[in-house]
Amino acid sequence: MFFNTRTALCALLGLAAVSRTAVAFNALSHTNVVNYWGQNSVSATGGNESSLATYCQGDTIDVFAIAFISQIVNGEPILNLSDHCGNTFANSSLLDCPQVGEDIKTCQANGKALVISIGGASGSYSIDTASAGTAFAEQVWDTFLGGSSSTRPFGDAVLDGVDLDLEAGTNEGYIAFIQTLRTKFTASSKSYYITAAPQCPYPDLATSAALDAAWFDLVWVQFYNNYCGVNTYGTSNFNFDQWDTWASTVSINKDVRVLLGVPGGPGAAGSGVVSASQLNTVLAGVKSYASFGGVMMWDAGIAAQSGLAASAASYLHSLPSGGSGGGSSPSAQPSAQPSPTTTTTTKSASKTTAPSTMTSPAQASPTPTQGGGGGSESCSAAAWNSATAYNGGAVVSYNGHTYTAQWWTQGNVPTSGAPWTDNGACSGTGSTPTPSVGCAGAPAWSSGTAYSSGAKVTYNGNLYTAQWWTQGDTPGTNSVWVQGAACTSSDSEVNTSKSTTKTTKTSKSTTKTSKSAVKTSKAPTKKARNGKRRLYSPEKFESWRL
């Protein structure tokens, strides 16, 4: 019988199309692998991030978050793609990246989903009003999604959604932003997605308003550069279970997927880097949570260089179906000493190169004080002491109120807010001690020094604790620093350098009250963040977001 090669070829192409459809992105999957792309973080370790299309080959990566829309200027989005794209449209600040647009279409043809990520370590993108959120949604829709504009960075390529990698502020305007986009999504035949990348401390200050009030499809939590990082798996600090509870009891979308966010390999974060075998152990433990949706990595270049993305994808695909509920956040071991790192609910996860100068926490490993549950009307609870380390749930009395620790903490004055919850006024014999300040052992803050999570510094007469990796973020003006007690005149604060003193002009309010450290988190900051995804700068290449 005559063999019709054209017929055979058509048949093969048909099978290929069916196969491709079968592996198309599924938001409800428990095995999705997400990579951020665009900031070329791997350059810090001698590598170079390849084109987007390069990473779309094969079945390793399911979702790409293109990083970042780093600023909102006059209501318009400003895109930063490191050295992947530098040309702009005439009379516009928007990048003109036709090749990236072609790569996006190639990736989508390969069954991948691609979202534009808003945020990052450096930038100004806070939205605090509903009207601003609605207006910005219109801009993003026309510029990157299903709308139309003469200045679309990726041409006629239509992205599959938006990712929120917010690092500062309360961003309540993003609720209206998402709701406006959702209205447009429902009127379109195309599937769109909204995702977020909060820090693991729960709740995450920068995204909690939107997370609790708007519909999200996937939330990839950054389990690194924080006390609850993936490297703490096996201790009571690791809190995937809290995020699973959020998914089932708080999230509007009860089918939302929670992904485990990890560094893609060495150099991707200040802490939380794990090997392939270590990651597999964690994945085996969390895969049975009903909300579990896979793994996210910062970022594509580093994850490819280390092989972690391919290893994780292979391992996830080999597992029995997950999401059966219950989970296994390994028997928490309260006796295990948590790393001395206080943390605020402000978001920040790090995708970054390891800083050249790191300052370790200025404190010895404390013996945590185990506390009980909620507050009490009696001040019989032990008086708060700045030198004592408290586990989550610990109850103390301070200034006529009782407070409950939300997570491990040391040196954070209860009245300063997170990580303490005010249970209200109390009565009884409880006392308010004169804080044991301990400023003498802490160096004066320096804008040129990189500080790791838990590092303590003195600034403007107060003690501050870093909540994650940071450099150049002035204490009192950025949520990465939590204000502690005031230093005494005998402490080392008197040695504060003149250069440090000059920078105090940024915020007079930081010397007045410990509450200012919390209030300033509502204001947008230009370098808001732990050492995560610091944006590309030709002068100083620091590409780090997740």
XYZ file of C-alpha atoms in Angstrom:
546
model
C 0.000 0.000 0.000
C 1.310 3.452 -0.894
C 2.545 5.400 2.154
C 1.250 8.948 2.144
C 3.961 10.960 3.905
C 1.818 14.085 4.037
C -0.957 12.208 5.813
C 1.531 10.676 8.210
C 3.094 14.050 8.947
C -0.297 15.595 9.636
C -1.097 12.740 11.975
C 2.150 13.234 13.871
C 1.534 16.953 14.153
C -1.935 16.221 15.445
C -0.521 13.930 18.109
C 2.004 16.589 19.052
C -0.779 19.139 19.427
C -2.726 16.773 21.662
C 0.401 16.111 23.716
C 1.070 19.821 24.072
C -2.483 20.472 25.172
C -2.151 17.715 27.763
C 0.767 19.460 29.468
C -0.698 22.972 29.303
C -0.605 24.961 32.526
C -3.095 23.881 35.176
C -3.567 26.311 38.064
C -5.052 23.574 40.265
C -2.086 21.243 39.870
C -0.096 20.174 42.925
C 3.151 19.939 40.942
C 3.664 23.350 39.334
C 7.182 24.776 39.181
C 7.483 28.571 39.017
C 10.576 30.608 38.139
C 11.125 34.346 38.155
C 12.900 35.709 35.092
C 14.252 39.095 34.123
C 16.738 40.267 36.751
C 19.772 38.165 35.748
C 20.693 37.359 39.353
C 22.989 34.577 38.192
C 25.440 37.170 36.864
C 26.620 37.651 40.442
C 27.926 34.090 40.441
C 29.591 34.361 37.060
C 26.669 33.161 34.966
C 24.281 34.856 32.613
C 20.502 34.540 32.447
C 19.429 33.151 29.088
C 16.514 34.319 26.997
C 13.027 33.537 28.206
C 12.465 31.125 25.324
C 15.474 29.058 26.384
C 13.899 28.184 29.721
C 10.557 27.341 28.129
C 11.868 24.214 26.451
C 10.885 20.953 28.117
C 8.550 20.276 31.010
C 10.581 21.654 33.933
C 8.978 25.095 34.371
C 5.219 25.680 34.272
C 4.982 29.379 35.152
C 7.293 32.329 34.587
C 6.954 35.567 36.532
C 8.553 38.352 34.494
C 10.291 40.705 36.923
C 9.545 43.549 37.397
C 7.192 46.466 37.101
C 9.321 48.259 39.663
C 7.707 51.683 39.761
C 4.459 53.500 39.219
C 5.129 56.998 37.890
C 2.157 59.293 37.327
C -0.063 56.243 37.402
C 1.920 54.438 34.713
C 3.938 51.209 35.092
C 7.723 51.347 34.707
C 9.358 48.099 33.598
C 12.840 46.919 34.617
C 14.291 43.832 32.907
C 17.946 44.128 33.880
C 20.088 43.865 30.738
C 17.515 41.853 28.776
C 16.016 45.010 27.319
C 17.129 48.624 27.327
C 15.340 50.435 24.506
C 12.323 52.596 25.266
C 9.479 53.943 23.178
C 9.840 57.501 21.925
C 8.701 60.043 24.511
C 8.030 57.263 27.004
C 9.723 55.557 29.948
C 8.333 52.175 28.930
C 10.729 49.591 27.552
C 10.270 48.384 23.985
C 11.158 44.664 24.032
C 9.930 42.960 20.838
C 12.193 39.908 21.256
C 10.869 39.258 24.747
C 7.395 39.487 23.249
C 8.250 36.796 20.708
C 9.695 34.638 23.492
C 6.485 35.029 25.474
C 4.458 33.682 22.570
C 6.909 30.801 22.168
C 6.555 29.907 25.837
C 2.768 30.072 25.686
C 2.812 27.781 22.651
C 4.769 25.353 24.829
C 2.007 25.346 27.430
C 3.576 27.795 29.867
C 1.828 30.576 31.768
C 3.552 33.944 32.067
C 2.619 36.731 34.476
C 4.023 40.216 34.891
C 5.336 40.748 38.421
C 4.841 44.041 40.229
C 7.261 44.915 43.021
C 10.761 43.842 43.936
C 13.303 45.041 46.443
C 13.812 48.517 45.058
C 11.145 50.721 43.642
C 8.019 52.684 44.371
C 4.820 50.812 43.633
C 2.623 51.208 46.698
C -1.094 51.782 46.038
C -3.109 52.908 49.035
C -6.425 54.077 47.543
C -9.128 52.271 45.609
C -9.232 54.925 42.900
C -5.497 54.611 42.287
C -5.833 50.833 42.205
C -8.595 50.968 39.614
C -6.686 53.404 37.413
C -3.509 51.347 37.591
C -5.419 48.191 36.670
C -6.568 49.906 33.481
C -2.962 50.787 32.673
C -1.691 47.252 33.268
C -4.557 45.744 31.265
C -3.784 47.945 28.260
C -0.006 47.629 28.541
C 0.527 43.930 29.264
C -2.762 42.028 29.106
C -5.840 42.062 26.868
C -6.152 45.785 26.246
C -4.491 47.965 23.638
C -1.878 50.681 23.713
C 0.697 52.176 21.364
C 3.383 51.503 23.957
C 3.120 47.807 24.758
C 6.603 46.565 25.820
C 5.933 43.074 24.470
C 3.977 44.078 21.388
C 0.976 41.898 20.609
C 1.997 39.245 23.135
C -0.702 38.987 25.808
C 0.511 37.856 29.220
C -1.510 35.431 31.332
C -1.883 37.515 34.453
C -0.300 39.571 37.196
C 1.920 38.678 40.149
C 2.217 40.851 43.265
C 5.688 40.779 44.820
C 5.056 43.676 47.161
C 7.813 44.600 49.580
C 6.581 47.625 51.496
C 3.447 49.487 52.524
C -0.023 48.105 53.237
C -1.088 48.464 49.595
C -4.828 48.424 50.238
C -5.376 49.905 46.781
C -4.372 46.592 45.248
C -7.727 45.174 46.324
C -9.483 47.453 43.821
C -6.663 46.778 41.361
C -7.384 43.043 41.406
C -11.150 43.481 41.401
C -10.933 45.711 38.329
C -8.788 43.179 36.501
C -11.110 40.341 37.530
C -14.013 42.160 35.921
C -12.051 42.346 32.688
C -11.013 38.706 32.988
C -14.612 37.512 33.140
C -15.422 39.359 29.922
C -12.579 37.639 28.074
C -12.417 34.159 26.586
C -8.770 33.889 27.655
C -7.783 32.495 31.062
C -5.993 34.956 33.330
C -4.435 34.488 36.760
C -3.579 36.585 39.800
C -0.658 35.411 41.921
C 1.295 36.741 44.894
C 4.645 36.184 46.577
C 4.306 37.063 50.265
C 7.040 36.505 52.834
C 6.561 33.476 55.064
C 5.875 35.374 58.341
C 2.104 35.287 58.669
C 0.335 37.567 58.075
C 2.465 39.381 55.539
C 1.973 43.105 56.073
C 2.595 44.214 52.502
C 0.112 41.819 50.882
C -2.297 40.738 53.626
C -4.944 43.360 52.763
C -5.200 42.084 49.198
C -4.699 38.411 50.073
C -7.633 38.439 52.471
C -10.029 40.467 50.329
C -9.325 39.584 46.694
C -9.312 36.417 44.596
C -5.893 34.827 44.067
C -5.225 31.712 42.012
C -1.755 30.876 43.297
C 0.300 32.192 46.195
C 3.968 31.244 46.260
C 5.250 32.022 49.717
C 8.887 33.006 50.065
C 10.283 30.564 52.591
C 13.718 32.162 52.785
C 15.509 35.134 54.325
C 13.240 34.800 57.340
C 12.969 32.863 60.593
C 10.375 30.568 58.966
C 12.515 29.668 55.959
C 12.699 26.259 54.336
C 15.995 25.739 56.153
C 14.008 25.602 59.433
C 11.938 22.619 58.287
C 11.713 20.219 61.204
C 11.331 22.982 63.814
C 8.365 24.946 65.107
C 9.480 27.964 63.059
C 8.562 26.445 59.704
C 4.971 27.538 59.078
C 3.608 26.126 55.830
C 0.681 24.931 57.949
C -0.289 28.547 58.712
C -0.498 29.340 55.028
C -2.505 26.196 54.390
C -4.923 27.333 57.099
C -5.137 30.757 55.445
C -5.998 29.049 52.163
C -8.856 27.036 53.637
C -10.306 29.534 56.101
C -9.438 33.087 54.976
C -8.829 33.087 51.233
C -11.861 33.937 49.105
C -10.744 31.280 46.643
C -10.895 28.013 48.598
C -9.063 26.283 45.753
C -6.109 28.653 45.898
C -2.766 26.894 45.629
C 0.077 27.634 48.041
C 3.541 26.980 46.640
C 6.795 26.535 48.521
C 9.090 29.410 47.547
C 12.821 28.662 47.795
C 16.111 30.119 46.526
C 17.136 28.587 43.210
C 20.617 27.829 44.478
C 23.727 29.345 46.060
C 23.800 33.116 45.739
C 20.042 33.472 45.388
C 19.303 34.476 48.983
C 20.869 35.418 52.275
C 19.395 32.355 53.982
C 17.225 29.410 53.057
C 19.392 27.879 50.335
C 18.930 24.094 50.371
C 20.241 21.187 48.350
C 18.109 19.087 46.013
C 17.876 16.268 48.549
C 16.919 18.671 51.338
C 14.250 20.244 49.162
C 12.864 16.824 48.281
C 12.531 16.053 51.980
C 10.524 19.228 52.548
C 8.354 18.640 49.485
C 7.582 15.133 50.685
C 6.427 16.633 53.970
C 4.234 19.442 52.645
C 2.786 17.837 49.523
C -0.157 16.369 51.420
C -1.506 19.753 52.479
C -4.744 20.352 50.597
C -3.558 23.711 49.272
C -0.082 22.596 48.189
C 0.595 23.627 44.608
C 4.276 23.013 43.930
C 7.455 25.045 44.237
C 8.626 28.536 43.259
C 12.273 29.528 42.776
C 14.185 32.760 42.534
C 15.250 32.767 39.851
C 15.460 31.073 36.429
C 19.166 31.632 35.830
C 20.272 30.421 39.242
C 17.814 27.505 39.324
C 19.080 26.332 35.936
C 22.710 26.725 36.968
C 22.208 24.693 40.155
C 19.894 22.147 38.572
C 17.420 22.630 41.428
C 14.452 23.409 39.176
C 14.910 20.258 37.108
C 15.435 18.162 40.235
C 12.325 19.535 41.949
C 10.174 19.056 38.852
C 11.327 15.465 38.488
C 10.670 14.752 42.149
C 7.215 16.355 42.165
C 6.133 14.446 39.088
C 7.246 11.181 40.689
C 5.110 11.674 43.788
C 1.622 10.230 44.260
C -1.112 12.829 43.902
C -0.788 15.370 46.690
C -3.245 17.720 48.273
C -5.044 15.141 50.348
C -5.049 17.387 53.378
C -3.351 17.227 56.703
C 0.184 17.878 55.626
C 3.327 17.068 57.459
C 5.050 20.075 58.864
C 7.338 17.714 60.734
C 6.549 17.335 64.290
C 7.419 20.740 65.588
C 10.160 20.589 68.151
C 9.635 23.439 70.608
C 12.864 22.490 72.310
C 14.831 23.349 69.187
C 16.401 26.746 69.578
C 15.212 29.104 66.834
C 17.820 31.177 65.134
C 17.951 34.513 66.915
C 16.071 36.365 64.216
C 13.129 38.556 64.991
C 10.718 39.062 62.151
C 7.972 41.465 61.220
C 5.032 40.695 59.039
C 6.480 42.908 56.354
C 7.229 41.093 53.236
C 10.519 40.532 51.784
C 12.158 37.451 50.518
C 15.331 37.464 48.966
C 16.576 36.805 45.701
C 19.932 38.129 45.674
C 23.556 37.697 45.596
C 25.290 37.100 48.888
C 26.484 40.490 50.142
C 30.198 41.030 50.392
C 29.995 42.236 53.985
C 27.602 40.532 56.342
C 27.021 41.482 59.968
C 25.810 38.681 62.181
C 23.261 39.281 64.939
C 24.844 41.008 67.910
C 23.567 38.553 70.474
C 24.168 35.114 71.834
C 21.750 32.276 71.233
C 19.112 32.837 73.922
C 17.033 30.353 75.783
C 13.498 30.986 74.556
C 10.726 31.507 77.045
C 7.739 29.362 76.230
C 4.484 31.198 76.648
C 0.899 30.190 76.899
C -2.060 31.086 74.720
C -3.971 34.329 74.567
C -3.975 37.294 76.860
C -5.282 37.715 80.357
C -7.052 40.452 82.275
C -4.507 40.010 85.039
C -1.070 41.576 84.943
C 0.277 38.508 86.693
C 1.972 37.592 83.413
C 5.725 37.988 83.564
C 6.914 41.509 82.855
C 8.453 41.931 79.423
C 12.255 41.952 79.389
C 14.243 43.061 76.367
C 16.963 40.498 77.102
C 14.567 37.542 77.090
C 13.744 35.567 73.954
C 10.031 34.733 73.578
C 8.452 32.041 71.445
C 5.196 32.572 69.580
C 2.311 32.483 72.068
C 4.299 33.885 74.987
C 2.311 36.353 77.118
C 3.937 39.290 78.912
C 2.783 42.370 80.779
C 4.028 45.831 79.860
C 2.806 49.326 80.762
C -0.494 48.051 82.181
C -1.334 45.790 79.211
C -0.725 42.153 78.373
C 0.764 41.224 75.022
C 1.049 37.947 73.110
C 4.033 37.195 70.877
C 3.004 36.224 67.351
C 6.346 34.515 66.707
C 9.854 34.278 68.123
C 11.088 37.660 69.269
C 13.704 39.337 71.395
C 14.187 43.014 72.128
C 11.056 44.230 70.342
C 9.121 46.588 72.614
C 5.499 45.339 72.915
C 4.030 48.762 72.168
C 5.820 48.895 68.801
C 3.344 46.473 67.233
C 4.381 43.331 65.360
C 5.418 40.813 66.542
C 3.344 41.634 69.654
C -0.468 41.654 69.833
C -2.003 43.941 72.450
C -4.534 41.965 74.520
C -5.799 45.064 76.292
C -5.443 46.658 79.699
C -4.824 44.462 82.695
C -4.882 44.832 86.451
C -2.913 43.303 89.253
C 0.596 43.358 90.541
C 2.480 43.061 87.292
C 5.338 45.462 86.867
C 6.925 47.238 83.974
C 10.657 46.738 84.240
C 13.277 49.163 83.184
C 14.318 47.572 79.929
C 17.645 45.841 79.841
C 18.658 47.651 76.711
C 21.901 46.034 75.665
C 22.795 48.781 73.199
C 26.415 48.627 74.297
C 26.985 45.485 72.246
C 25.362 46.798 69.083
C 27.274 48.855 66.515
C 26.004 52.097 65.058
C 24.057 51.611 61.833
C 26.048 52.231 58.650
C 24.503 52.648 55.218
C 27.445 50.842 53.632
C 27.163 47.675 55.708
C 25.009 44.677 54.789
C 23.061 43.257 57.744
C 21.638 39.771 57.995
C 18.336 38.874 59.643
C 18.544 39.408 63.398
C 21.399 41.918 63.308
C 21.107 44.674 65.924
C 22.249 48.255 65.449
C 21.886 51.564 67.226
C 20.498 54.602 65.467
C 19.155 57.939 66.713
C 19.259 56.755 70.306
C 17.375 53.497 69.760
C 18.148 49.841 69.245
C 16.914 48.296 65.968
C 16.720 44.689 64.820
C 16.911 43.695 61.147
C 14.034 41.480 60.066
C 15.845 40.217 56.968
C 18.912 40.997 54.880
C 19.259 44.699 54.274
C 21.717 47.339 53.163
C 21.163 51.066 52.912
C 17.668 51.026 54.474
C 17.602 53.664 57.224
C 16.245 52.394 60.583
C 12.939 54.010 61.423
C 12.011 54.721 57.815
C 11.730 51.173 56.541
C 9.870 48.133 57.820
C 12.948 45.931 57.539
C 14.009 47.436 60.892
C 11.977 46.935 64.066
C 12.583 49.517 66.771
C 13.486 48.298 70.231
C 14.062 50.129 73.483
C 15.826 53.456 73.814
C 19.527 53.316 74.574
C 20.980 54.933 77.676
C 23.624 57.614 77.502
C 26.248 55.129 78.640
C 25.679 52.852 75.689
C 27.725 52.745 72.533
C 25.254 54.988 70.754
C 27.548 57.875 71.649
C 29.986 56.440 69.149
C 27.591 56.843 66.258
C 29.539 58.115 63.272
C 28.917 61.564 61.839
C 27.938 60.008 58.537
C 25.205 58.094 60.261
C 24.001 61.226 62.010
C 23.636 63.028 58.697
C 21.190 60.457 57.447
C 18.826 61.003 60.367
C 17.155 63.826 58.452
C 15.070 61.243 56.641
C 12.661 60.889 59.516
C 12.500 62.941 62.706
C 9.638 60.851 63.924
C 11.861 57.828 64.453
C 13.263 59.352 67.657
C 9.903 60.107 69.204
C 8.099 56.838 69.699
C 8.478 53.165 69.004
C 5.184 53.241 67.126
C 6.807 55.120 64.271
C 8.634 51.997 63.159
C 5.321 50.369 62.415
C 3.615 53.410 60.957
C 6.363 54.034 58.450
C 5.689 50.661 56.887
C 2.628 52.187 55.259
C 4.696 54.612 53.253
C 6.260 53.503 49.993
C 10.018 53.129 50.144
C 12.495 53.159 47.339
C 14.679 50.406 48.728
C 12.059 48.618 50.710
C 13.318 45.279 51.566
C 15.439 42.533 52.866
C 18.013 41.514 50.410
C 15.676 40.061 47.932
C 15.221 40.999 44.391
C 17.183 44.089 44.145
C 16.684 45.649 40.760
C 19.274 45.919 38.059
C 21.309 49.079 37.998
C 24.038 49.673 35.392
C 26.103 51.437 38.043
C 25.822 48.697 40.651
C 24.570 45.379 39.394
C 22.428 43.895 42.162
C 19.647 41.893 40.531
C 17.636 40.043 43.035
C 11.618 38.147 44.698
C 10.436 36.441 45.168
